[in-house]
mmCIF file of C-alpha atoms and ligand atoms in Angstrom:
data_model
loop_
_atom_site.group_PDB
_atom_site.id
_atom_site.type_symbol
_atom_site.label_atom_id
_atom_site.label_comp_id
_atom_site.label_asym_id
_atom_site.label_seq_id
_atom_site.Cartn_x
_atom_site.Cartn_y
_atom_site.Cartn_z
ATOM 1 C CA MET A 1 7.273 -8.867 -16.172
ATOM 2 C CA LEU A 2 7.472 -10.059 -12.573
ATOM 3 C CA ILE A 3 4.768 -8.481 -10.380
ATOM 4 C CA ILE A 4 5.311 -8.546 -6.623
ATOM 5 C CA GLY A 5 2.436 -7.613 -4.300
ATOM 6 C CA ILE A 6 3.379 -6.347 -0.842
ATOM 7 C CA ALA A 7 0.544 -6.085 1.701
ATOM 8 C CA GLY A 8 0.289 -5.627 5.469
ATOM 9 C CA GLY A 9 -1.507 -3.410 7.966
ATOM 10 C CA THR A 10 -0.914 0.301 8.234
ATOM 11 C CA GLY A 11 2.459 1.091 9.810
ATOM 12 C CA CYS A 12 3.826 -2.429 9.326
ATOM 13 C CA GLY A 13 6.594 -0.941 7.185
ATOM 14 C CA LYS A 14 5.570 -1.670 3.572
ATOM 15 C CA THR A 15 6.968 1.580 2.183
ATOM 16 C CA THR A 16 10.156 1.146 4.193
ATOM 17 C CA VAL A 17 10.559 -2.449 2.994
ATOM 18 C CA VAL A 18 10.054 -1.367 -0.623
ATOM 19 C CA ASN A 19 12.701 1.355 -0.237
ATOM 20 C CA GLN A 20 15.098 -1.115 1.361
ATOM 21 C CA ILE A 21 14.537 -3.593 -1.491
ATOM 22 C CA LEU A 22 15.235 -0.844 -4.047
ATOM 23 C CA ASN A 23 18.458 0.131 -2.288
ATOM 24 C CA GLU A 24 21.402 -1.384 -4.105
ATOM 25 C CA LEU A 25 19.277 -2.474 -7.081
ATOM 26 C CA PRO A 26 20.107 -0.717 -10.362
ATOM 27 C CA GLU A 27 18.194 2.574 -10.480
ATOM 28 C CA GLY A 28 15.075 2.603 -12.624
ATOM 29 C CA GLU A 29 14.931 -1.184 -13.095
ATOM 30 C CA VAL A 30 12.049 -1.774 -10.693
ATOM 31 C CA GLY A 31 8.721 0.093 -10.902
ATOM 32 C CA ILE A 32 6.495 0.938 -7.954
ATOM 33 C CA ILE A 33 2.724 1.161 -7.834
ATOM 34 C CA SER A 34 1.131 2.336 -4.602
ATOM 35 C CA GLN A 35 -2.415 1.311 -3.746
ATOM 36 C CA ASP A 36 -2.783 4.762 -2.156
ATOM 37 C CA SER A 37 -2.756 6.297 -5.652
ATOM 38 C CA TYR A 38 -5.952 4.359 -6.360
ATOM 39 C CA TYR A 39 -8.155 5.705 -3.574
ATOM 40 C CA LYS A 40 -11.344 6.705 -5.387
ATOM 41 C CA ASP A 41 -11.594 10.278 -6.596
ATOM 42 C CA THR A 42 -13.859 12.156 -4.166
ATOM 43 C CA THR A 43 -13.625 15.648 -5.601
ATOM 44 C CA TYR A 44 -17.440 15.818 -5.557
ATOM 45 C CA LEU A 45 -17.344 15.721 -1.716
ATOM 46 C CA SER A 46 -16.420 18.527 0.682
ATOM 47 C CA TYR A 47 -13.386 18.087 2.961
ATOM 48 C CA GLU A 48 -15.749 17.568 5.935
ATOM 49 C CA GLU A 49 -17.528 14.781 4.040
ATOM 50 C CA ARG A 50 -14.246 13.205 2.904
ATOM 51 C CA ILE A 51 -12.842 12.794 6.401
ATOM 52 C CA THR A 52 -15.778 10.562 7.254
ATOM 53 C CA ILE A 53 -14.788 8.019 4.550
ATOM 54 C CA ASN A 54 -13.637 4.613 5.754
ATOM 55 C CA PHE A 55 -10.257 4.493 4.003
ATOM 56 C CA ASP A 56 -9.528 1.022 5.331
ATOM 57 C CA HIS A 57 -12.442 -0.685 3.578
ATOM 58 C CA PRO A 58 -11.819 -2.313 0.156
ATOM 59 C CA ARG A 59 -14.656 -0.278 -1.393
ATOM 60 C CA SER A 60 -12.569 2.903 -0.958
ATOM 61 C CA ILE A 61 -10.141 1.645 -3.619
ATOM 62 C CA ASP A 62 -10.630 1.853 -7.391
ATOM 63 C CA PHE A 63 -9.462 -1.724 -7.985
ATOM 64 C CA ASP A 64 -10.722 -1.676 -11.593
ATOM 65 C CA LEU A 65 -8.336 1.147 -12.473
ATOM 66 C CA LEU A 66 -5.456 -0.527 -10.648
ATOM 67 C CA GLU A 67 -6.121 -3.808 -12.464
ATOM 68 C CA ASN A 68 -6.363 -2.036 -15.848
ATOM 69 C CA HIS A 69 -3.111 -0.215 -15.196
ATOM 70 C CA LEU A 70 -1.308 -3.455 -14.362
ATOM 71 C CA LYS A 71 -2.678 -5.028 -17.547
ATOM 72 C CA GLU A 72 -1.412 -2.053 -19.604
ATOM 73 C CA LEU A 73 2.022 -2.284 -17.997
ATOM 74 C CA LYS A 74 2.115 -6.006 -18.770
ATOM 75 C CA LYS A 75 1.375 -5.162 -22.408
ATOM 76 C CA GLY A 76 4.365 -2.793 -22.356
ATOM 77 C CA ASN A 77 2.390 0.467 -22.193
ATOM 78 C CA PRO A 78 3.054 3.352 -19.764
ATOM 79 C CA ILE A 79 0.288 4.394 -17.365
ATOM 80 C CA HIS A 80 -0.700 7.622 -15.617
ATOM 81 C CA GLN A 81 -0.679 6.759 -11.919
ATOM 82 C CA PRO A 82 -2.876 9.254 -9.999
ATOM 83 C CA VAL A 83 -1.085 11.266 -7.299
ATOM 84 C CA TYR A 84 -2.814 11.152 -3.898
ATOM 85 C CA SER A 85 -2.727 13.677 -1.077
ATOM 86 C CA PHE A 86 -3.187 12.322 2.444
ATOM 87 C CA VAL A 87 -3.508 15.886 3.671
ATOM 88 C CA LYS A 88 -6.491 16.599 1.368
ATOM 89 C CA HIS A 89 -7.765 12.986 1.516
ATOM 90 C CA ASN A 90 -8.126 13.088 -2.253
ATOM 91 C CA ARG A 91 -6.317 12.765 -5.557
ATOM 92 C CA THR A 92 -4.405 15.933 -6.442
ATOM 93 C CA GLY A 93 -5.424 15.880 -10.114
ATOM 94 C CA ASP A 94 -1.808 15.257 -11.140
ATOM 95 C CA THR A 95 -0.574 11.953 -12.492
ATOM 96 C CA LEU A 96 2.805 10.261 -12.545
ATOM 97 C CA VAL A 97 3.822 8.607 -15.802
ATOM 98 C CA THR A 98 4.893 5.104 -14.834
ATOM 99 C CA HIS A 99 6.746 3.006 -17.394
ATOM 100 C CA PRO A 100 6.707 -0.787 -17.498
ATOM 101 C CA ARG A 101 9.724 -2.455 -15.877
ATOM 102 C CA LYS A 102 10.941 -6.023 -15.719
ATOM 103 C CA VAL A 103 9.866 -6.013 -12.080
ATOM 104 C CA MET A 104 6.873 -4.062 -10.740
ATOM 105 C CA ILE A 105 6.121 -3.844 -7.021
ATOM 106 C CA VAL A 106 2.537 -3.115 -5.958
ATOM 107 C CA GLU A 107 2.163 -2.162 -2.301
ATOM 108 C CA GLY A 108 -0.838 -1.398 -0.122
ATOM 109 C CA ILE A 109 -2.921 -2.480 2.843
ATOM 110 C CA LEU A 110 -5.763 -3.997 0.799
ATOM 111 C CA ILE A 111 -4.126 -5.320 -2.362
ATOM 112 C CA LEU A 112 -4.475 -8.989 -1.390
ATOM 113 C CA THR A 113 -8.218 -8.640 -0.714
ATOM 114 C CA ASN A 114 -8.940 -8.452 -4.441
ATOM 115 C CA PRO A 115 -9.048 -11.866 -6.200
ATOM 116 C CA GLU A 116 -8.250 -10.449 -9.675
ATOM 117 C CA LEU A 117 -5.184 -8.648 -8.386
ATOM 118 C CA ARG A 118 -4.049 -11.708 -6.454
ATOM 119 C CA LYS A 119 -4.062 -13.675 -9.723
ATOM 120 C CA MET A 120 -1.796 -11.059 -11.310
ATOM 121 C CA PHE A 121 0.868 -11.210 -8.596
ATOM 122 C CA ASP A 122 3.726 -13.648 -9.212
ATOM 123 C CA ILE A 123 4.894 -13.276 -5.616
ATOM 124 C CA LYS A 124 2.680 -12.228 -2.719
ATOM 125 C CA ILE A 125 4.358 -10.821 0.394
ATOM 126 C CA PHE A 126 2.747 -9.876 3.719
ATOM 127 C CA VAL A 127 4.714 -7.628 6.054
ATOM 128 C CA HIS A 128 3.854 -8.291 9.700
ATOM 129 C CA ALA A 129 4.360 -6.015 12.695
ATOM 130 C CA ASP A 130 2.524 -6.285 16.008
ATOM 131 C CA THR A 131 -0.591 -4.167 16.476
ATOM 132 C CA ASP A 132 0.885 -1.929 19.174
ATOM 133 C CA GLU A 133 4.028 -1.361 17.124
ATOM 134 C CA ARG A 134 1.930 -0.392 14.094
ATOM 135 C CA LEU A 135 -0.201 2.011 16.122
ATOM 136 C CA ILE A 136 2.886 3.742 17.578
ATOM 137 C CA ARG A 137 4.426 4.091 14.104
ATOM 138 C CA ARG A 138 1.155 5.312 12.614
ATOM 139 C CA LEU A 139 0.740 7.919 15.326
ATOM 140 C CA LYS A 140 4.246 9.274 14.842
ATOM 141 C CA ARG A 141 4.025 9.244 11.041
ATOM 142 C CA ASP A 142 0.535 10.736 10.709
ATOM 143 C CA ILE A 143 1.301 13.554 13.159
ATOM 144 C CA CYS A 144 4.702 14.354 11.582
ATOM 145 C CA GLU A 145 3.937 13.766 7.911
ATOM 146 C CA ARG A 146 0.186 13.697 7.289
ATOM 147 C CA GLY A 147 -1.039 16.683 9.309
ATOM 148 C CA ARG A 148 -3.082 14.711 11.859
ATOM 149 C CA ASP A 149 -3.360 15.138 15.644
ATOM 150 C CA LEU A 150 -3.344 12.536 18.413
ATOM 151 C CA ASP A 151 -7.101 12.509 18.891
ATOM 152 C CA GLU A 152 -7.818 12.128 15.170
ATOM 153 C CA VAL A 153 -5.471 9.150 14.741
ATOM 154 C CA LEU A 154 -6.758 7.384 17.848
ATOM 155 C CA THR A 155 -10.426 7.932 16.946
ATOM 156 C CA ARG A 156 -9.832 6.614 13.419
ATOM 157 C CA TYR A 157 -7.883 3.713 14.868
ATOM 158 C CA GLN A 158 -10.740 2.647 17.134
ATOM 159 C CA ASN A 159 -13.553 3.268 14.636
ATOM 160 C CA THR A 160 -12.107 1.937 11.402
ATOM 161 C CA LEU A 161 -8.423 0.947 11.378
ATOM 162 C CA LYS A 162 -8.613 -1.816 13.936
ATOM 163 C CA PRO A 163 -11.933 -3.393 12.858
ATOM 164 C CA MET A 164 -11.041 -3.184 9.141
ATOM 165 C CA HIS A 165 -7.616 -4.650 9.798
ATOM 166 C CA GLU A 166 -9.177 -7.608 11.574
ATOM 167 C CA GLN A 167 -11.957 -8.072 9.007
ATOM 168 C CA PHE A 168 -10.089 -7.512 5.723
ATOM 169 C CA ILE A 169 -6.324 -7.165 6.027
ATOM 170 C CA GLU A 170 -5.080 -9.733 8.528
ATOM 171 C CA PRO A 171 -7.034 -12.593 6.819
ATOM 172 C CA THR A 172 -5.112 -11.961 3.574
ATOM 173 C CA LYS A 173 -1.954 -13.185 5.280
ATOM 174 C CA GLU A 174 -3.050 -16.676 4.261
ATOM 175 C CA TYR A 175 -2.557 -15.766 0.581
ATOM 176 C CA ALA A 176 1.055 -14.712 1.121
ATOM 177 C CA ASP A 177 3.952 -16.723 -0.283
ATOM 178 C CA ILE A 178 6.328 -14.927 2.065
ATOM 179 C CA ILE A 179 5.615 -13.300 5.446
ATOM 180 C CA ILE A 180 8.216 -10.763 6.577
ATOM 181 C CA PRO A 181 8.361 -10.223 10.349
ATOM 182 C CA ASN A 182 9.048 -6.498 10.698
ATOM 183 C CA ASN A 183 8.867 -5.556 14.366
ATOM 184 C CA LYS A 184 12.555 -4.847 13.872
ATOM 185 C CA HIS A 185 14.364 -4.120 10.624
ATOM 186 C CA ASN A 186 14.702 -7.465 8.839
ATOM 187 C CA THR A 187 17.755 -7.313 6.596
ATOM 188 C CA VAL A 188 17.778 -11.053 5.891
ATOM 189 C CA ALA A 189 14.253 -10.984 4.439
ATOM 190 C CA ILE A 190 15.078 -7.898 2.387
ATOM 191 C CA ASP A 191 18.192 -9.630 0.970
ATOM 192 C CA ILE A 192 16.104 -12.682 -0.017
ATOM 193 C CA VAL A 193 13.522 -10.596 -1.901
ATOM 194 C CA ARG A 194 16.299 -8.568 -3.513
ATOM 195 C CA SER A 195 18.040 -11.687 -4.747
ATOM 196 C CA ILE A 196 14.764 -12.975 -6.277
ATOM 197 C CA ILE A 197 14.464 -9.657 -8.118
ATOM 198 C CA HIS A 198 18.126 -9.777 -9.203
ATOM 199 C CA GLN A 199 17.517 -13.088 -10.967
ATOM 200 C CA LYS A 200 14.802 -11.424 -13.052
ATOM 201 C CA LEU A 201 16.815 -8.329 -14.056
HETATM 202 N N1 ADP B 301 11.258 -2.294 11.101
HETATM 203 C C1 ADP B 301 10.999 -1.062 11.542
HETATM 204 N N2 ADP B 301 11.442 -0.660 12.750
HETATM 205 C C2 ADP B 301 11.156 0.588 13.210
HETATM 206 N N3 ADP B 301 10.444 1.529 12.531
HETATM 207 C C3 ADP B 301 9.985 1.179 11.307
HETATM 208 C C4 ADP B 301 10.242 -0.117 10.750
HETATM 209 N N4 ADP B 301 9.654 -0.181 9.526
HETATM 210 C C5 ADP B 301 9.061 1.033 9.337
HETATM 211 N N5 ADP B 301 9.273 1.840 10.399
HETATM 212 C C6 ADP B 301 8.763 3.219 10.572
HETATM 213 O O1 ADP B 301 7.352 3.128 10.772
HETATM 214 C C7 ADP B 301 6.670 4.168 10.079
HETATM 215 C C8 ADP B 301 5.656 3.545 9.127
HETATM 216 O O2 ADP B 301 6.385 2.827 8.140
HETATM 217 P P1 ADP B 301 5.859 2.746 6.651
HETATM 218 O O3 ADP B 301 6.926 2.068 5.863
HETATM 219 O O4 ADP B 301 5.377 4.078 6.190
HETATM 220 O O5 ADP B 301 4.619 1.750 6.846
HETATM 221 P P2 ADP B 301 3.421 1.395 5.876
HETATM 222 O O6 ADP B 301 3.841 1.813 4.490
HETATM 223 O O7 ADP B 301 3.249 -0.078 6.012
HETATM 224 O O8 ADP B 301 2.235 2.150 6.398
HETATM 225 C C9 ADP B 301 7.747 4.999 9.372
HETATM 226 O O9 ADP B 301 8.003 6.137 10.155
HETATM 227 C C10 ADP B 301 8.956 4.071 9.334
HETATM 228 O O10 ADP B 301 10.156 4.802 9.398
HETATM 229 O O1 LIG B 302 -7.181 9.944 2.487
HETATM 230 C C1 LIG B 302 -6.706 9.052 3.182
HETATM 231 C C2 LIG B 302 -6.450 7.782 2.679
HETATM 232 C C3 LIG B 302 -5.914 6.821 3.501
HETATM 233 N N1 LIG B 302 -5.642 7.108 4.794
HETATM 234 C C4 LIG B 302 -5.061 6.070 5.654
HETATM 235 O O2 LIG B 302 -3.857 5.590 5.066
HETATM 236 C C5 LIG B 302 -3.650 4.243 5.444
HETATM 237 C C6 LIG B 302 -2.978 3.475 4.333
HETATM 238 O O3 LIG B 302 -1.680 3.969 4.105
HETATM 239 P P1 LIG B 302 -0.396 3.251 4.749
HETATM 240 O O4 LIG B 302 0.751 4.025 4.147
HETATM 241 O O5 LIG B 302 -0.408 1.835 4.302
HETATM 242 O O6 LIG B 302 -0.482 3.388 6.216
HETATM 243 C C7 LIG B 302 -5.007 3.652 5.759
HETATM 244 O O7 LIG B 302 -4.940 2.962 6.982
HETATM 245 C C8 LIG B 302 -5.951 4.858 5.822
HETATM 246 O O8 LIG B 302 -6.607 4.938 7.062
HETATM 247 C C9 LIG B 302 -5.892 8.350 5.300
HETATM 248 O O9 LIG B 302 -5.634 8.621 6.499
HETATM 249 N N2 LIG B 302 -6.436 9.300 4.481
#
């Protein structure tokens, strides 16, 4: 199994890049694991308490579960990937059965901060987009798709997103084998990653 880790700050375009890579590849041949599914379960907290969580700090992620799941997939076993709700800021309680594939892509802002995960990735990719570009995309996406308002996104940006990006996410660029510039859609980079995957299928 080839495991590809795709990191990069919020709004850099990780999900979009993954979807572009999957386009034109045989359906069902590549599996996806999203770091977002591994935000810690906070059912014991009220909604008001949950919104105060720093979701951009590595401690918000259940890396042990993510690592165990990758190990199970490597052994050929299916896993139950938790389903996460950005609207509720919590796991939904549902899980998605994820079967092992020849190629698994793991994507998320913090996945390269964890040394054990880094060791498991055969290829490490960092998607880069400028800070202002990422903020604009995040604003549009969170207001349209994640039920946020302008003030909420900007407050979170100033209090946690920006400092956590600088402290934890941007420094992981140095671990990347490939950096994809993604201020604009980058079809050449997508084609390169796709051809690496093709060789493995
Ligand atoms: N290269 C790009 N050019 C313009 N918009 C983009 C580009 N890549 C992604 N987007 C848009 O930016 C938003 C955030 O992208 P997304 O893939 O969800 O980022 P991430 O998963 O890194 O947070 C989405 O609305 C997406 O359509
Ligand atoms: O409950 C939550 C959990 C996370 N977030 C924010 O999501 C982004 C990570 O997702 P991307 O798709 O990579 O942008 C992270 O910056 C968290 O702040 C959230 O708003 N609520």
